[in-house]
Amino acid sequence: MSSSEKDVERLDRALLRLRRFLTAPPVLPDGDDRVELSTLLVVDAAVRAAPASVKDVAEALVVTHSTASRLVGTAVDAGAVVRTPSQADRRTMLVEPTARGLAMLQRAVEFRLARLEGILDGWTPEEVAAFADSAERFADRATWR
């Protein structure tokens, strides 16, 4: 077995060990409320694609349009986003984050970053940068599109 093959096996084992880190629970506590993970993903998609249509949300989450529409409805019910008709095309609904949705997203990001900083404690800035570069490159190739 070549060194490269051994490294690929090491990577496979490491990714299997990381699955619990990468798999978030479907419902997350948020103060006295419980928020579906999909709601945070919808808010994130709406922020990144602003102004975002339901089609944009579907593409960002790699789901069908009907699934995205259902997830947006759940996010609307949670008060995390609002739907408004597009000024350019009244048939298109835009998805916009609310102040509550942005605050939930910010808390989720802060939690994830604090967790990563704890895990990376003791790494040099160069090691963190190299890992981030490699992880981004890997994610770009691994994303289902």
PDB file of C-alpha atoms in Angstrom:
ATOM      1  CA  MET A   1       0.000   0.000   0.000  1.00  0.00           C
ATOM      2  CA  SER A   2       1.399   3.379  -0.978  1.00  0.00           C
ATOM      3  CA  SER A   3       1.817   6.284   1.392  1.00  0.00           C
ATOM      4  CA  SER A   4      -0.944   8.123  -0.472  1.00  0.00           C
ATOM      5  CA  GLU A   5      -3.345   5.187  -0.026  1.00  0.00           C
ATOM      6  CA  LYS A   6      -2.561   5.073   3.697  1.00  0.00           C
ATOM      7  CA  ASP A   7      -3.225   8.804   3.951  1.00  0.00           C
ATOM      8  CA  VAL A   8      -6.582   8.369   2.200  1.00  0.00           C
ATOM      9  CA  GLU A   9      -7.471   5.630   4.706  1.00  0.00           C
ATOM     10  CA  ARG A  10      -6.435   7.930   7.573  1.00  0.00           C
ATOM     11  CA  LEU A  11      -8.634  10.667   6.119  1.00  0.00           C
ATOM     12  CA  ASP A  12     -11.563   8.249   5.803  1.00  0.00           C
ATOM     13  CA  ARG A  13     -11.244   7.213   9.462  1.00  0.00           C
ATOM     14  CA  ALA A  14     -10.905  10.843  10.573  1.00  0.00           C
ATOM     15  CA  LEU A  15     -14.032  11.856   8.653  1.00  0.00           C
ATOM     16  CA  LEU A  16     -15.980   8.983  10.204  1.00  0.00           C
ATOM     17  CA  ARG A  17     -14.878  10.134  13.665  1.00  0.00           C
ATOM     18  CA  LEU A  18     -15.957  13.692  12.823  1.00  0.00           C
ATOM     19  CA  ARG A  19     -19.470  12.774  11.747  1.00  0.00           C
ATOM     20  CA  ARG A  20     -20.874  13.514  15.218  1.00  0.00           C
ATOM     21  CA  PHE A  21     -19.173  16.900  15.216  1.00  0.00           C
ATOM     22  CA  LEU A  22     -20.609  17.678  11.782  1.00  0.00           C
ATOM     23  CA  THR A  23     -24.086  16.238  12.385  1.00  0.00           C
ATOM     24  CA  ALA A  24     -26.197  18.794  14.185  1.00  0.00           C
ATOM     25  CA  PRO A  25     -29.375  17.844  16.029  1.00  0.00           C
ATOM     26  CA  PRO A  26     -32.552  18.619  14.046  1.00  0.00           C
ATOM     27  CA  VAL A  27     -33.868  20.853  16.856  1.00  0.00           C
ATOM     28  CA  LEU A  28     -31.664  23.242  18.796  1.00  0.00           C
ATOM     29  CA  PRO A  29     -32.329  25.023  22.086  1.00  0.00           C
ATOM     30  CA  ASP A  30     -32.501  28.812  21.803  1.00  0.00           C
ATOM     31  CA  GLY A  31     -33.249  30.281  25.210  1.00  0.00           C
ATOM     32  CA  ASP A  32     -36.756  29.133  26.105  1.00  0.00           C
ATOM     33  CA  ASP A  33     -37.469  28.217  22.475  1.00  0.00           C
ATOM     34  CA  ARG A  34     -36.442  25.269  20.338  1.00  0.00           C
ATOM     35  CA  VAL A  35     -35.427  26.060  16.770  1.00  0.00           C
ATOM     36  CA  GLU A  36     -35.254  23.626  13.892  1.00  0.00           C
ATOM     37  CA  LEU A  37     -31.812  23.472  12.302  1.00  0.00           C
ATOM     38  CA  SER A  38     -33.467  23.948   8.916  1.00  0.00           C
ATOM     39  CA  THR A  39     -34.683  27.368  10.094  1.00  0.00           C
ATOM     40  CA  LEU A  40     -31.101  28.485  10.721  1.00  0.00           C
ATOM     41  CA  LEU A  41     -30.097  27.141   7.306  1.00  0.00           C
ATOM     42  CA  VAL A  42     -32.914  29.110   5.646  1.00  0.00           C
ATOM     43  CA  VAL A  43     -31.850  32.317   7.432  1.00  0.00           C
ATOM     44  CA  ASP A  44     -28.243  31.729   6.408  1.00  0.00           C
ATOM     45  CA  ALA A  45     -29.257  31.151   2.782  1.00  0.00           C
ATOM     46  CA  ALA A  46     -31.420  34.307   2.817  1.00  0.00           C
ATOM     47  CA  VAL A  47     -28.512  36.362   4.155  1.00  0.00           C
ATOM     48  CA  ARG A  48     -25.978  34.984   1.675  1.00  0.00           C
ATOM     49  CA  ALA A  49     -28.167  35.383  -1.409  1.00  0.00           C
ATOM     50  CA  ALA A  50     -29.916  38.626  -0.423  1.00  0.00           C
ATOM     51  CA  PRO A  51     -32.319  39.271  -1.906  1.00  0.00           C
ATOM     52  CA  ALA A  52     -33.126  35.543  -1.851  1.00  0.00           C
ATOM     53  CA  SER A  53     -35.968  33.805  -3.598  1.00  0.00           C
ATOM     54  CA  VAL A  54     -37.273  30.402  -2.574  1.00  0.00           C
ATOM     55  CA  LYS A  55     -35.353  29.088  -5.594  1.00  0.00           C
ATOM     56  CA  ASP A  56     -32.147  30.592  -4.156  1.00  0.00           C
ATOM     57  CA  VAL A  57     -32.850  28.899  -0.820  1.00  0.00           C
ATOM     58  CA  ALA A  58     -33.425  25.575  -2.606  1.00  0.00           C
ATOM     59  CA  GLU A  59     -30.115  25.895  -4.441  1.00  0.00           C
ATOM     60  CA  ALA A  60     -28.215  26.898  -1.307  1.00  0.00           C
ATOM     61  CA  LEU A  61     -29.619  23.972   0.693  1.00  0.00           C
ATOM     62  CA  VAL A  62     -29.433  21.544  -2.251  1.00  0.00           C
ATOM     63  CA  VAL A  63     -33.105  20.592  -1.935  1.00  0.00           C
ATOM     64  CA  THR A  64     -36.097  20.667  -4.276  1.00  0.00           C
ATOM     65  CA  HIS A  65     -38.144  23.838  -4.654  1.00  0.00           C
ATOM     66  CA  SER A  66     -41.091  22.262  -2.820  1.00  0.00           C
ATOM     67  CA  THR A  67     -38.859  21.234   0.103  1.00  0.00           C
ATOM     68  CA  ALA A  68     -37.354  24.734   0.243  1.00  0.00           C
ATOM     69  CA  SER A  69     -40.840  26.253   0.224  1.00  0.00           C
ATOM     70  CA  ARG A  70     -41.832  24.035   3.175  1.00  0.00           C
ATOM     71  CA  LEU A  71     -38.623  24.919   5.068  1.00  0.00           C
ATOM     72  CA  VAL A  72     -39.202  28.619   4.422  1.00  0.00           C
ATOM     73  CA  GLY A  73     -42.735  28.205   5.794  1.00  0.00           C
ATOM     74  CA  THR A  74     -41.322  26.677   8.971  1.00  0.00           C
ATOM     75  CA  ALA A  75     -38.845  29.568   9.264  1.00  0.00           C
ATOM     76  CA  VAL A  76     -41.694  32.064   8.765  1.00  0.00           C
ATOM     77  CA  ASP A  77     -43.691  30.333  11.522  1.00  0.00           C
ATOM     78  CA  ALA A  78     -40.630  30.619  13.814  1.00  0.00           C
ATOM     79  CA  GLY A  79     -40.429  34.356  13.118  1.00  0.00           C
ATOM     80  CA  ALA A  80     -36.960  33.957  11.561  1.00  0.00           C
ATOM     81  CA  VAL A  81     -37.824  35.167   8.045  1.00  0.00           C
ATOM     82  CA  VAL A  82     -40.600  36.913   6.171  1.00  0.00           C
ATOM     83  CA  ARG A  83     -41.790  36.368   2.620  1.00  0.00           C
ATOM     84  CA  THR A  84     -42.420  39.396   0.471  1.00  0.00           C
ATOM     85  CA  PRO A  85     -43.373  39.657  -3.193  1.00  0.00           C
ATOM     86  CA  SER A  86     -40.549  40.699  -5.486  1.00  0.00           C
ATOM     87  CA  GLN A  87     -40.943  44.172  -6.957  1.00  0.00           C
ATOM     88  CA  ALA A  88     -39.455  42.920 -10.232  1.00  0.00           C
ATOM     89  CA  ASP A  89     -41.667  39.814 -10.550  1.00  0.00           C
ATOM     90  CA  ARG A  90     -44.813  39.520  -8.429  1.00  0.00           C
ATOM     91  CA  ARG A  91     -44.812  35.726  -8.976  1.00  0.00           C
ATOM     92  CA  THR A  92     -41.510  35.478  -7.078  1.00  0.00           C
ATOM     93  CA  MET A  93     -41.476  35.508  -3.308  1.00  0.00           C
ATOM     94  CA  LEU A  94     -38.398  36.895  -1.594  1.00  0.00           C
ATOM     95  CA  VAL A  95     -37.181  35.505   1.701  1.00  0.00           C
ATOM     96  CA  GLU A  96     -35.791  38.090   4.101  1.00  0.00           C
ATOM     97  CA  PRO A  97     -34.385  37.465   7.575  1.00  0.00           C
ATOM     98  CA  THR A  98     -36.041  39.151  10.530  1.00  0.00           C
ATOM     99  CA  ALA A  99     -34.163  40.674  13.443  1.00  0.00           C
ATOM    100  CA  ARG A 100     -35.049  37.534  15.433  1.00  0.00           C
ATOM    101  CA  GLY A 101     -33.722  35.288  12.668  1.00  0.00           C
ATOM    102  CA  LEU A 102     -30.479  37.260  12.410  1.00  0.00           C
ATOM    103  CA  ALA A 103     -30.028  37.077  16.189  1.00  0.00           C
ATOM    104  CA  MET A 104     -30.595  33.290  16.163  1.00  0.00           C
ATOM    105  CA  LEU A 105     -28.107  32.899  13.330  1.00  0.00           C
ATOM    106  CA  GLN A 106     -25.550  35.050  15.145  1.00  0.00           C
ATOM    107  CA  ARG A 107     -25.873  32.955  18.303  1.00  0.00           C
ATOM    108  CA  ALA A 108     -25.414  29.766  16.280  1.00  0.00           C
ATOM    109  CA  VAL A 109     -22.311  31.143  14.543  1.00  0.00           C
ATOM    110  CA  GLU A 110     -20.831  32.299  17.863  1.00  0.00           C
ATOM    111  CA  PHE A 111     -21.418  28.833  19.352  1.00  0.00           C
ATOM    112  CA  ARG A 112     -19.756  27.068  16.403  1.00  0.00           C
ATOM    113  CA  LEU A 113     -16.780  29.443  16.375  1.00  0.00           C
ATOM    114  CA  ALA A 114     -16.240  29.077  20.120  1.00  0.00           C
ATOM    115  CA  ARG A 115     -16.340  25.302  19.750  1.00  0.00           C
ATOM    116  CA  LEU A 116     -13.817  25.397  16.899  1.00  0.00           C
ATOM    117  CA  GLU A 117     -11.528  27.767  18.800  1.00  0.00           C
ATOM    118  CA  GLY A 118     -11.538  25.343  21.731  1.00  0.00           C
ATOM    119  CA  ILE A 119     -10.676  22.411  19.495  1.00  0.00           C
ATOM    120  CA  LEU A 120      -7.937  24.361  17.723  1.00  0.00           C
ATOM    121  CA  ASP A 121      -6.403  25.636  20.966  1.00  0.00           C
ATOM    122  CA  GLY A 122      -2.657  25.074  20.760  1.00  0.00           C
ATOM    123  CA  TRP A 123      -2.524  25.111  16.963  1.00  0.00           C
ATOM    124  CA  THR A 124      -0.337  27.744  15.365  1.00  0.00           C
ATOM    125  CA  PRO A 125      -1.975  30.355  13.118  1.00  0.00           C
ATOM    126  CA  GLU A 126      -0.180  28.743  10.169  1.00  0.00           C
ATOM    127  CA  GLU A 127      -1.639  25.308  11.045  1.00  0.00           C
ATOM    128  CA  VAL A 128      -5.138  26.763  11.325  1.00  0.00           C
ATOM    129  CA  ALA A 129      -4.742  28.569   7.981  1.00  0.00           C
ATOM    130  CA  ALA A 130      -3.442  25.426   6.252  1.00  0.00           C
ATOM    131  CA  PHE A 131      -6.285  23.352   7.703  1.00  0.00           C
ATOM    132  CA  ALA A 132      -8.871  25.965   6.655  1.00  0.00           C
ATOM    133  CA  ASP A 133      -7.429  26.071   3.120  1.00  0.00           C
ATOM    134  CA  SER A 134      -7.509  22.276   2.847  1.00  0.00           C
ATOM    135  CA  ALA A 135     -10.997  21.995   4.340  1.00  0.00           C
ATOM    136  CA  GLU A 136     -12.373  24.649   1.946  1.00  0.00           C
ATOM    137  CA  ARG A 137     -10.787  22.912  -1.022  1.00  0.00           C
ATOM    138  CA  PHE A 138     -12.161  19.551   0.119  1.00  0.00           C
ATOM    139  CA  ALA A 139     -15.656  20.981   0.738  1.00  0.00           C
ATOM    140  CA  ASP A 140     -15.684  22.626  -2.692  1.00  0.00           C
ATOM    141  CA  ARG A 141     -15.022  19.260  -4.335  1.00  0.00           C
ATOM    142  CA  ALA A 142     -17.314  17.271  -2.035  1.00  0.00           C
ATOM    143  CA  THR A 143     -20.406  19.496  -2.345  1.00  0.00           C
ATOM    144  CA  TRP A 144     -23.263  17.879  -4.281  1.00  0.00           C
ATOM    145  CA  ARG A 145     -24.119  20.278  -7.068  1.00  0.00           C
TER     146      ARG A 145
END
